[in-house]
Coordinates of C-alpha atoms in Angstrom, one line a residue:
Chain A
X1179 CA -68.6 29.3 4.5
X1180 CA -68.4 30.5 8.1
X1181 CA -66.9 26.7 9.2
X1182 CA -64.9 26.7 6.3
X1183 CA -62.9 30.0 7.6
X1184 CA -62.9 28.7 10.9
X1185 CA -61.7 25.6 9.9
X1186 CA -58.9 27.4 8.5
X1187 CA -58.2 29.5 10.9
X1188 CA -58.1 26.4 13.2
X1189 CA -55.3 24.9 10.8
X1190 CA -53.9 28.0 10.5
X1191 CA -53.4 28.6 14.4
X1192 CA -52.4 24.4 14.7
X1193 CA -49.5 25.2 12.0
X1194 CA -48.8 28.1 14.1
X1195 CA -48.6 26.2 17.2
X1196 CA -46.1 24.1 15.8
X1197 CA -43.7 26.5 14.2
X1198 CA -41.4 27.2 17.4
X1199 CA -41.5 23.0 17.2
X1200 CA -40.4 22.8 14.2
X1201 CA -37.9 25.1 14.2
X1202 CA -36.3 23.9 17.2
X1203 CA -36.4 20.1 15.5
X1204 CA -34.6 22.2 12.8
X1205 CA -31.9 23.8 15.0
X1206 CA -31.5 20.6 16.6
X1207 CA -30.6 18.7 13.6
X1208 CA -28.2 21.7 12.4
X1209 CA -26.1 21.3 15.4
X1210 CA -26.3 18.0 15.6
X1211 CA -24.9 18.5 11.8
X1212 CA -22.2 20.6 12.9
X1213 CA -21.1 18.1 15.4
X1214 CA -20.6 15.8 12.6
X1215 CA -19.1 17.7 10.6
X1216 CA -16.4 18.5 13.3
X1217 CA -16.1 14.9 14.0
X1218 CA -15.3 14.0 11.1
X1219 CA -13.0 16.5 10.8
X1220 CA -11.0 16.4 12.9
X1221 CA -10.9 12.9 12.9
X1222 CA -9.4 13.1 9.7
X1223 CA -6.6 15.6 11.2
X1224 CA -6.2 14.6 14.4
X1225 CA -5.3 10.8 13.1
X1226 CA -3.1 12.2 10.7
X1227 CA -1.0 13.9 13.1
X1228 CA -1.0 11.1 16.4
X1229 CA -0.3 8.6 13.6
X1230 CA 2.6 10.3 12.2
X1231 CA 3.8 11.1 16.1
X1232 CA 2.9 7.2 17.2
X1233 CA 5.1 6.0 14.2
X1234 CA 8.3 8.0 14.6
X1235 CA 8.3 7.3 18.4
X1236 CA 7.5 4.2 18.0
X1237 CA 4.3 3.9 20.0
X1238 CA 2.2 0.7 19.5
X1239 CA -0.7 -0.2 21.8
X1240 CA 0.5 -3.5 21.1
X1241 CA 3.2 -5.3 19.5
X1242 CA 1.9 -8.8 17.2
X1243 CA 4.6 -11.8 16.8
X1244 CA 3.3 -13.4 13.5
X1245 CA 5.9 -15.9 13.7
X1246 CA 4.8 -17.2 17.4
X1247 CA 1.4 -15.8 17.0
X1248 CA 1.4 -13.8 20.1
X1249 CA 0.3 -10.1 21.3
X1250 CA 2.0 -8.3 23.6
X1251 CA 0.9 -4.8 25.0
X1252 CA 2.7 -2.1 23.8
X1253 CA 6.2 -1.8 22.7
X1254 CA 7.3 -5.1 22.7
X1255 CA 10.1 -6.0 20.2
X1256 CA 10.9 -9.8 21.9
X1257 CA 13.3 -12.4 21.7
X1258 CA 15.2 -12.8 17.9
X1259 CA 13.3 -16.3 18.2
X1260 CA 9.8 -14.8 18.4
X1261 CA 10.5 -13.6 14.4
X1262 CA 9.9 -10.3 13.2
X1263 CA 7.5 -7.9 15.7
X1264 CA 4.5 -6.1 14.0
X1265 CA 3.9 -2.6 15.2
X1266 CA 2.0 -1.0 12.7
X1267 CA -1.5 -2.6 14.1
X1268 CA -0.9 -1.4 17.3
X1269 CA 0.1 2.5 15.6
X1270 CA -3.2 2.2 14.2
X1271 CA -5.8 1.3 17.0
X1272 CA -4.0 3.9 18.9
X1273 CA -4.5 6.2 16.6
X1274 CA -7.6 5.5 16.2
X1275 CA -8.9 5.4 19.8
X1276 CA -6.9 9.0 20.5
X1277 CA -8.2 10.2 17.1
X1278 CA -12.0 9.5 18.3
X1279 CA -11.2 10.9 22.1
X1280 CA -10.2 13.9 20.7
X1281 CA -13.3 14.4 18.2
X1282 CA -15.2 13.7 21.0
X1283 CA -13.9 16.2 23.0
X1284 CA -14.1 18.6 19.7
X1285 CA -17.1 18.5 19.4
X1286 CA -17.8 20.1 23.1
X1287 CA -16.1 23.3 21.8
X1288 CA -18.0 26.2 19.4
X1289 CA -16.3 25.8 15.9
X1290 CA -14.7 29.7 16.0
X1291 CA -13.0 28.3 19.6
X1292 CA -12.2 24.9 17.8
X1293 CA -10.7 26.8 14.2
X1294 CA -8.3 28.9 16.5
X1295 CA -7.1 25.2 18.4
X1296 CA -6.4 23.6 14.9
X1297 CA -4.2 26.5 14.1
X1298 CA -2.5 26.4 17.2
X1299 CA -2.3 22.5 16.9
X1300 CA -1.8 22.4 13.3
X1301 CA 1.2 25.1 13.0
X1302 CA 3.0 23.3 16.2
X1303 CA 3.1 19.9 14.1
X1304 CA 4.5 21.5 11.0
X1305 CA 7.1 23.8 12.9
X1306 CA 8.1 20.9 15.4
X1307 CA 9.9 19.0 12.8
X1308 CA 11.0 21.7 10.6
X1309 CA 12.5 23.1 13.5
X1310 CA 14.3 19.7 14.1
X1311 CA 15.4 19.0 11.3
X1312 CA 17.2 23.1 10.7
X1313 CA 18.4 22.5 14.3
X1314 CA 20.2 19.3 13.0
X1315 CA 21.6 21.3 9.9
X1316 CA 22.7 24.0 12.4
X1317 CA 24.0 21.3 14.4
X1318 CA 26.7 19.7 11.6
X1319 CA 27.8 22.9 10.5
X1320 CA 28.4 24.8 13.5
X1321 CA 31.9 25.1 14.4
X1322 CA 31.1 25.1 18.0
X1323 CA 29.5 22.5 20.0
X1324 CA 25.6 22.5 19.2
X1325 CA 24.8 19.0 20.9
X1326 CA 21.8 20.5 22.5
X1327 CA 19.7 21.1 19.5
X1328 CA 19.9 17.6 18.9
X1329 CA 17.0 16.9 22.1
X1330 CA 13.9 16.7 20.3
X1331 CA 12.5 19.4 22.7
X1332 CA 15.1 22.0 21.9
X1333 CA 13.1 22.7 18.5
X1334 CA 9.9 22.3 20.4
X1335 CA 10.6 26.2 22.1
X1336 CA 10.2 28.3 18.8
X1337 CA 7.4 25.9 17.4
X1338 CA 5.4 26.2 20.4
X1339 CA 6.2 29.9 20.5
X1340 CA 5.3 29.9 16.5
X1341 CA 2.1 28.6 16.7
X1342 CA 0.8 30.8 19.4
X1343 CA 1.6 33.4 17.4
X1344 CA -0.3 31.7 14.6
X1345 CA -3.4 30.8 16.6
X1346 CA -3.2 34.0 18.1
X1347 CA -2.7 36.5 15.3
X1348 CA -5.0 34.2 12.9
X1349 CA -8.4 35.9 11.9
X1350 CA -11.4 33.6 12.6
X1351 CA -12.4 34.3 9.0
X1352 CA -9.1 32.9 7.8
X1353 CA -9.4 30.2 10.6
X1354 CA -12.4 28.8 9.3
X1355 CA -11.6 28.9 5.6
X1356 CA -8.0 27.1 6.3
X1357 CA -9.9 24.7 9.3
X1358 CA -10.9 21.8 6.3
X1359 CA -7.8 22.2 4.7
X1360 CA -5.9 20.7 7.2
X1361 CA -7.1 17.3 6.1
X1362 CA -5.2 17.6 2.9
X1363 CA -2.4 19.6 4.8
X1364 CA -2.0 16.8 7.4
X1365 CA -2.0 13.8 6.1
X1366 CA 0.5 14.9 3.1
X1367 CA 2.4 16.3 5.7
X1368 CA 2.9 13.2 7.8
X1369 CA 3.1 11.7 4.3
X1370 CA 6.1 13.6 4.1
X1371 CA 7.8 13.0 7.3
X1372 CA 7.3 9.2 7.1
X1373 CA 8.3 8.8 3.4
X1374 CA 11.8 10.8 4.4
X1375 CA 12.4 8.5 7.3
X1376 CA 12.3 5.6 4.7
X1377 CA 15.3 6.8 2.7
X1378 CA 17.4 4.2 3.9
X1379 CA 15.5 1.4 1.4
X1380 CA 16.2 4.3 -1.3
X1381 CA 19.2 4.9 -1.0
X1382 CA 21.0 1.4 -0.2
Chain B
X520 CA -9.7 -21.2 11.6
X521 CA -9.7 -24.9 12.6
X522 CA -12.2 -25.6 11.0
X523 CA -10.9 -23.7 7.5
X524 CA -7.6 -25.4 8.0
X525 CA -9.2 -28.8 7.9
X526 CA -11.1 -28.6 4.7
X527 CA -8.1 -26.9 2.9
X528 CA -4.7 -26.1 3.6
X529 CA -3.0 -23.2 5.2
X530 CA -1.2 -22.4 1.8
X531 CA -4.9 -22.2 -0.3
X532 CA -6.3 -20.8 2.7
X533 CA -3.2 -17.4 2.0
X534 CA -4.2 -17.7 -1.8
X535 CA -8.0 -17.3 -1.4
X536 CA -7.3 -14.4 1.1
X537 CA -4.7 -12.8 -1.2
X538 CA -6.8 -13.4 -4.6
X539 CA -10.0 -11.8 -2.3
X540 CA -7.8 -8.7 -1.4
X541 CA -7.3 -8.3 -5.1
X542 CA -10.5 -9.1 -6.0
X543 CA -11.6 -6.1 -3.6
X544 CA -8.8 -3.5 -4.7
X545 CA -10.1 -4.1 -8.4
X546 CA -13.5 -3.0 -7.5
X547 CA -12.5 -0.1 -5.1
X548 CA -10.7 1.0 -7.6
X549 CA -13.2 1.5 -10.3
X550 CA -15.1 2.9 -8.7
X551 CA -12.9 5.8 -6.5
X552 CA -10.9 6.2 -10.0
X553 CA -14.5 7.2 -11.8
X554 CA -15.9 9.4 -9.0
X555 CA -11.9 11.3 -9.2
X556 CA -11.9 11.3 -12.7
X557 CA -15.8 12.8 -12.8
X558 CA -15.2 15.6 -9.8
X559 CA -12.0 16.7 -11.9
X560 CA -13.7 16.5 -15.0
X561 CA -15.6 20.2 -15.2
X562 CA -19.5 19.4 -15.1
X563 CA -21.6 19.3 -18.4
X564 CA -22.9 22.4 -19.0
X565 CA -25.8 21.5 -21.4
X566 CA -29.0 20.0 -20.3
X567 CA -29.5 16.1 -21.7
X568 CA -27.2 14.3 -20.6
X569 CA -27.4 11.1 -21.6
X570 CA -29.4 8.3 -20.4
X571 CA -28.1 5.9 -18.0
X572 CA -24.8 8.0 -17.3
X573 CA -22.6 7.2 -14.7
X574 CA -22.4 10.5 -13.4
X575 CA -25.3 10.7 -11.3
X576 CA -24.7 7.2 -9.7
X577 CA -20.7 7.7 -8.9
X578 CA -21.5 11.0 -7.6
X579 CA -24.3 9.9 -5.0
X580 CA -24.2 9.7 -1.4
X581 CA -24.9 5.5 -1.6
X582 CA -22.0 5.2 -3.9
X583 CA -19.2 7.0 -1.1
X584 CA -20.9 4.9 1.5
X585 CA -20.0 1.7 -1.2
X586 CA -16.8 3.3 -1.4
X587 CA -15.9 3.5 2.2
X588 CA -17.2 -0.2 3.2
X589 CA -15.1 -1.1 0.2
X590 CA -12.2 0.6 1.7
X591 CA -12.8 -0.3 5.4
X592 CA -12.9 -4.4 3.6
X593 CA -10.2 -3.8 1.2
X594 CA -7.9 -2.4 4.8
X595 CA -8.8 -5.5 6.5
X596 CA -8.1 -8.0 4.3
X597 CA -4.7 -6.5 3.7
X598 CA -4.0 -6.1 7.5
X599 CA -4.9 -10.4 7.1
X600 CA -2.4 -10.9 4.3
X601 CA 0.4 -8.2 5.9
X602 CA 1.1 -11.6 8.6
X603 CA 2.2 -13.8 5.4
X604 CA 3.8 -10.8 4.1
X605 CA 5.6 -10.2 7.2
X606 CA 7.2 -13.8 7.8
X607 CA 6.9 -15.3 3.9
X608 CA 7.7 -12.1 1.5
X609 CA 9.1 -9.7 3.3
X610 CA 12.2 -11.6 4.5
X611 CA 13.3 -13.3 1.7
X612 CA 12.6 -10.0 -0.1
X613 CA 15.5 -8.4 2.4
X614 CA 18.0 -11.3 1.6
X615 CA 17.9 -10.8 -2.0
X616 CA 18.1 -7.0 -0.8
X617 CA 14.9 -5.9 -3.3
X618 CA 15.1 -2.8 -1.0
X619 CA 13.1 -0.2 -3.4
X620 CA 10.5 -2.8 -2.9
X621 CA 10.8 -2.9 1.0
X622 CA 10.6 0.6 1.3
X623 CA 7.6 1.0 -1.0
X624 CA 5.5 -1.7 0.9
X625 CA 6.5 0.3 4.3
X626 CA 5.2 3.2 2.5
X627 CA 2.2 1.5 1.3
X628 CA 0.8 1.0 4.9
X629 CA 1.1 5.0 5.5
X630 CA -0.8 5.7 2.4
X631 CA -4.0 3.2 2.9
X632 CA -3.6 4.7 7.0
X633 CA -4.0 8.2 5.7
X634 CA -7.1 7.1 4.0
X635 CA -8.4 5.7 6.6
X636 CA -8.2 9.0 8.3
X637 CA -9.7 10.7 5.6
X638 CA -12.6 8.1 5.8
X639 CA -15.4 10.3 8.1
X640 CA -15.0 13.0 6.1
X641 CA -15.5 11.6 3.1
X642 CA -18.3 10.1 3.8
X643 CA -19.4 13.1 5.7
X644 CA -18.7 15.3 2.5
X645 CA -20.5 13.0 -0.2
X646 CA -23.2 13.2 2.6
X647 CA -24.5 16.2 -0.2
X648 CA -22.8 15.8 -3.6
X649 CA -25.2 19.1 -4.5
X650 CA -23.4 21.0 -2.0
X651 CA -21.4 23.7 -2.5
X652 CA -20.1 24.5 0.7
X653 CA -17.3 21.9 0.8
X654 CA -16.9 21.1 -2.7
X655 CA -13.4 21.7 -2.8
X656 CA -12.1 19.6 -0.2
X657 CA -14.3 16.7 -1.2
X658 CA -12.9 17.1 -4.5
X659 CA -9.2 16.5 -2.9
X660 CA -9.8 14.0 -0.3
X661 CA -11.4 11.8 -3.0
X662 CA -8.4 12.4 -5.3
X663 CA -6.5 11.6 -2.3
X664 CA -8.1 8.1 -1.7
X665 CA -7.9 7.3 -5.7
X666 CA -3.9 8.0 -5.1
X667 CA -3.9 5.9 -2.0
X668 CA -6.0 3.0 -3.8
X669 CA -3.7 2.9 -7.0
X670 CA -0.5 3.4 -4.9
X671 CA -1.8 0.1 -2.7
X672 CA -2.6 -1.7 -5.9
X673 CA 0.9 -0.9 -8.1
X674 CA 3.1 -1.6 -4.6
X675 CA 0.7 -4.9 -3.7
X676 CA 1.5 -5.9 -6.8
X677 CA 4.8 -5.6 -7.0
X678 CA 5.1 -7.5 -3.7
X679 CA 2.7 -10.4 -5.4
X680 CA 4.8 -10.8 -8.2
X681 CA 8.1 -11.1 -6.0
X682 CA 6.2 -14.1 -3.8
X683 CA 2.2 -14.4 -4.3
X684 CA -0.5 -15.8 -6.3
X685 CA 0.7 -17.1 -9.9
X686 CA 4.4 -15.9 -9.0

């Protein structure tokens, strides 16, 4: 009886021994969890938005020739002869690679610091072209000469000043609840943008 | 590719690729269209469901994973065929100036690159299917995949029917 209680407290002090183990193994695997979950993420985000940019700039990391079979590094539209160039490989890899970098990086930051950048990031993407595209209404109808808010950096004052107010005003609470909508936001979004810039096959 | 080319020709070699893209796109899309339909569906309240339902297999962390391969194959085999597209359909499809068509292929690579996006967290969200916590968001990016899957398929075919397989 006596070696059975002192087996047991034996066990007991063993289980004990382990606890502050365990529950680091625990917290270790719950940030490591986090850290995928923000990868992920903002994978899903941050592609959306550097393929949407990469597209209507016109930013390859490499141009393919189908006709000649060749691969030429970056923007590289070639001779008639070469046949029709093939960026949209080259939008995607770069995507890609700039998507991971910046998951990468996003996972370095503490997810209240992170919320608050997505905001900031987020709200400057929508404004930017919404910006643009009032400036070029403003821009046709004005009877005076409004050249100027045809540069693509005009608009980019009151976004930029838009989202800091957004990042900055935003409650982390309603940071965090809005942070995995973005990947529905953003992707519909660029969905958006690049669907309007193909009205020209609608509309011939 | 030498070697493929030697045994059959360059035109069989487009076919097979094409028919396999299709082949793929079928599957992927029974499957993302069932796990869509069953996360919109509201869940069965009474006990005994019955045996052998679908519902616990389509909503399981293996079947996103299938999903996702599925979709990361389906992606690559259509980046393949996009070459003959490029140089064999496309062009001809601007000279007989099937421009609806153009524009809804162009469109067609944003969709299936938006999906891609979504991928990690998709797979990242079905990591749990019990769990609450981002339930709503895996509800919409899967409904977002199904759109981009059917939207590849109706456009693909399109383009197939103007200069493909059996066209």
């Amino acid at each position: 009886m006596t070696q059975t209680l002192d087996m047991h407290g034996r066990v007991a002090e063993v289980a004990d021994y382990q606890a502050p183990k365990r529950a680091s193994a625990s917290q270790a695997a719950v940030g490591s969890e986090s850290k995928l979950a923000i990868f992920a993420i903002t994978f899903g985000i941050a592609f959306a938005i550097l393929y949407t940019l990469f597209e209507r700039w016109n930013w390859p990391l490499f141009t393919y020739h189908p006709a000649v079979n060749r691969l030429d590094l970056f923007k590289a539209p070639g001779v008639p002869e070469d046949g029709p160039p093939m960026f949209w490989y080259g939008w995607v890899v770069l995507s890609a690679i700039s998507a991971t970098v910046v998951s990468l990086i996003a996972t370095a930051f503490s997810p209240q610091a992170l919320q608050r950048i997505t905001v900031f990031l987020c709200v400057l993407a929508g404004l930017w072209p919404i910006f643009y595209a009032l400036a070029a209404v403003i821009d046709e109808q004005a009877s005076f000469n409004a050249e100027f808010l045809r540069s693509v950096w005009t608009p980019g004052v009151p976004a930029l000043a838009g989202a800091l107010a957004a990042a900055y005003l935003v409650s982390p609470a309603s940071a965090a609840r809005v942070w995995t909508g973005w990947l529905m936001i953003m992707p519909i979004g660029g969905l958006v943008i690049l669907g309007y810039s193909l009205k020209e096959y609608f509309l011939k | 590719m030498d070697s493929i080319l030697s045994i059959i020709s360059v035109q069989t070699l487009w076919k097979i690729s094409l028919f396999l893209h299709f082949v793929v796109a079928v599957a992927l899309l029974a499957a993302i269209t069932l796990q869509a339909a069953l996360v919109l569906a509201p869940s069965p309240q009474v006990a005994g469901a019955p045996a052998g339902s679908l519902r616990p297999l389509l909503l399981a962390a293996p079947s996103a994973t299938l999903i996702v391969i599925l979709y990361l194959v389906q992606a690559l085999l259509g980046a393949w065929v996009y070459v003959k597209y490029r140089t064999y359909v496309r062009i001809p499809m601007e000279g007989l100036r099937h421009w609806w068509t153009v524009g809804a292929f162009e469109f067609k690579e944003h969709v299936i690159t938006m999906g891609l996006a979504l991928l990690p967290a998709y797979w990242y969200f079905w990591r749990d299917p019990a769990s609450q916590q981002h339930s709503t968001i895996r509800k919409w990016v899967t409904v977002f995949l199904a759109f981009s899957v059917w939207y590849g398929l109706a456009v693909g075919h399109v383009a197939n029917d103007f200069r493909g397989v059996g066209s």
